[in-house]
GROMACS .gro file of C-alpha atoms in nm:
model
  126
    1MET     CA    1  16.066 -12.081   9.517
    2LEU     CA    2  15.792 -11.820   9.536
    3LEU     CA    3  15.440 -11.965   9.525
    4VAL     CA    4  15.161 -11.713   9.466
    5GLU     CA    5  14.814 -11.862   9.513
    6ASP     CA    6  14.507 -11.688   9.654
    7ASP     CA    7  14.320 -12.007   9.749
    8PRO     CA    8  14.461 -12.107  10.092
    9LEU     CA    9  14.380 -12.477  10.051
   10VAL     CA   10  14.539 -12.498   9.705
   11SER     CA   11  14.842 -12.306   9.832
   12LEU     CA   12  14.879 -12.543  10.127
   13LEU     CA   13  14.858 -12.852   9.906
   14ILE     CA   14  15.108 -12.722   9.653
   15ARG     CA   15  15.346 -12.599   9.923
   16GLU     CA   16  15.341 -12.932  10.107
   17GLU     CA   17  15.404 -13.127   9.789
   18LEU     CA   18  15.690 -12.901   9.679
   19GLN     CA   19  15.846 -12.914  10.024
   20ALA     CA   20  15.815 -13.294  10.024
   21ALA     CA   21  16.002 -13.287   9.691
   22GLY     CA   22  16.278 -13.089   9.863
   23TYR     CA   23  16.203 -12.732   9.755
   24ALA     CA   24  16.223 -12.433   9.986
   25VAL     CA   25  15.890 -12.252   9.936
   26THR     CA   26  15.784 -11.897  10.022
   27CYS     CA   27  15.407 -11.847   9.992
   28ALA     CA   28  15.211 -11.534   9.908
   29GLY     CA   29  14.830 -11.525   9.903
   30THR     CA   30  14.794 -11.192   9.724
   31ALA     CA   31  14.980 -10.991   9.463
   32PRO     CA   32  15.090 -10.727   9.720
   33GLU     CA   33  15.236 -11.003   9.941
   34ALA     CA   34  15.420 -11.145   9.640
   35LEU     CA   35  15.556 -10.804   9.542
   36ARG     CA   36  15.686 -10.751   9.896
   37ALA     CA   37  15.857 -11.092   9.887
   38ILE     CA   38  16.018 -11.008   9.552
   39GLU     CA   39  16.156 -10.683   9.694
   40GLU     CA   40  16.319 -10.857   9.992
   41PRO     CA   41  16.681 -10.961   9.943
   42ARG     CA   42  16.660 -11.336   9.890
   43SER     CA   43  16.718 -11.594   9.624
   44PHE     CA   44  16.434 -11.776   9.448
   45GLN     CA   45  16.470 -12.082   9.226
   46ALA     CA   46  16.138 -12.022   9.050
   47LEU     CA   47  15.806 -11.842   9.051
   48VAL     CA   48  15.483 -12.041   9.045
   49THR     CA   49  15.187 -11.806   9.027
   50ASP     CA   50  14.815 -11.831   8.981
   51ILE     CA   51  14.693 -11.591   8.714
   52ASN     CA   52  14.370 -11.471   8.878
   53LEU     CA   53  14.460 -11.335   9.220
   54GLY     CA   54  14.139 -11.148   9.300
   55GLY     CA   55  14.283 -10.798   9.294
   56PRO     CA   56  14.395 -10.531   9.054
   57THR     CA   57  14.733 -10.701   9.002
   58ASP     CA   58  14.719 -11.049   8.853
   59GLY     CA   59  14.981 -11.319   8.813
   60PHE     CA   60  15.107 -11.160   8.492
   61GLY     CA   61  15.185 -10.838   8.681
   62VAL     CA   62  15.358 -11.036   8.956
   63ALA     CA   63  15.565 -11.221   8.693
   64ARG     CA   64  15.673 -10.896   8.525
   65CYS     CA   65  15.795 -10.760   8.860
   66PHE     CA   66  15.963 -11.091   8.938
   67ARG     CA   67  16.143 -11.094   8.603
   68ALA     CA   68  16.268 -10.739   8.660
   69VAL     CA   69  16.453 -10.862   8.969
   70TYR     CA   70  16.519 -11.224   8.863
   71PRO     CA   71  16.558 -11.213   8.483
   72ASP     CA   72  16.673 -11.572   8.435
   73ILE     CA   73  16.459 -11.755   8.688
   74PRO     CA   74  16.185 -11.996   8.567
   75VAL     CA   75  15.821 -11.886   8.578
   76VAL     CA   76  15.522 -12.121   8.574
   77PHE     CA   77  15.167 -11.988   8.555
   78ILE     CA   78  14.887 -12.200   8.701
   79SER     CA   79  14.517 -12.136   8.651
   80GLY     CA   80  14.179 -12.299   8.640
   81ALA     CA   81  14.082 -12.059   8.361
   82PRO     CA   82  14.169 -12.132   7.999
   83GLY     CA   83  14.523 -12.033   7.904
   84LEU     CA   84  14.425 -11.790   7.630
   85ARG     CA   85  14.560 -11.483   7.811
   86TYR     CA   86  14.882 -11.670   7.881
   87ARG     CA   87  14.969 -11.667   7.510
   88THR     CA   88  14.961 -11.287   7.490
   89GLU     CA   89  15.039 -11.160   7.841
   90ALA     CA   90  15.292 -11.398   7.996
   91VAL     CA   91  15.659 -11.323   8.044
   92LYS     CA   92  15.883 -11.528   7.818
   93PRO     CA   93  16.014 -11.783   7.867
   94SER     CA   94  15.756 -11.940   8.095
   95SER     CA   95  15.506 -12.221   8.099
   96PHE     CA   96  15.135 -12.267   8.173
   97LEU     CA   97  14.979 -12.549   8.373
   98ALA     CA   98  14.600 -12.584   8.388
   99LYS     CA   99  14.435 -12.661   8.722
  100PRO     CA  100  14.366 -12.918   8.843
  101PHE     CA  101  14.701 -13.085   8.783
  102VAL     CA  102  14.897 -13.373   8.923
  103MET     CA  103  15.188 -13.257   9.136
  104GLU     CA  104  15.436 -13.447   8.918
  105ASP     CA  105  15.319 -13.229   8.628
  106LEU     CA  106  15.422 -12.918   8.822
  107THR     CA  107  15.767 -13.048   8.912
  108GLU     CA  108  15.823 -13.169   8.555
  109THR     CA  109  15.709 -12.832   8.419
  110LEU     CA  110  15.949 -12.651   8.655
  111GLU     CA  111  16.236 -12.867   8.533
  112ARG     CA  112  16.144 -12.817   8.166
  113VAL     CA  113  16.121 -12.438   8.199
  114ALA     CA  114  16.451 -12.425   8.386
  115THR     CA  115  16.646 -12.640   8.144
  116CYS     CA  116  16.483 -12.587   7.805
  117ASP     CA  117  16.303 -12.256   7.807
  118GLY     CA  118  16.577 -12.019   7.910
  119GLY     CA  119  16.657 -12.091   8.273
  120THR     CA  120  17.026 -12.048   8.349
  121ALA     CA  121  17.064 -12.385   8.518
  122PRO     CA  122  16.862 -12.695   8.606
  123LEU     CA  123  16.623 -12.636   8.892
  124ASP     CA  124  16.756 -12.852   9.174
  125ALA     CA  125  16.541 -12.956   9.466
  126ARG     CA  126  16.706 -12.866   9.793
   0.00000   0.00000   0.00000
């Protein structure tokens, strides 16, 4: 799973919770870091990305690049800002989760996007 979050504390908390749930997590703190990770030959189960990343490329741009390489992999957008831009700019299928959220909401959202919204297979924790 690729986690893109520019707030180091939030990234740490999400990563630890996902790892505790059994997911292998690669973290990126900026869009350029995420784009480099996407270009590396590896396999991701999902993309979880903040929308506002504090640079010229936002989470929507990261998701478009991700989908170009991983067309059938689930995408979940997370943000503390209202989800209005999500409706018009997000890759489809995907899902939006407003911050703050309970970690179970994230894992349930990942499962729902993987199984119902176009993922090729259920998202299994490792």
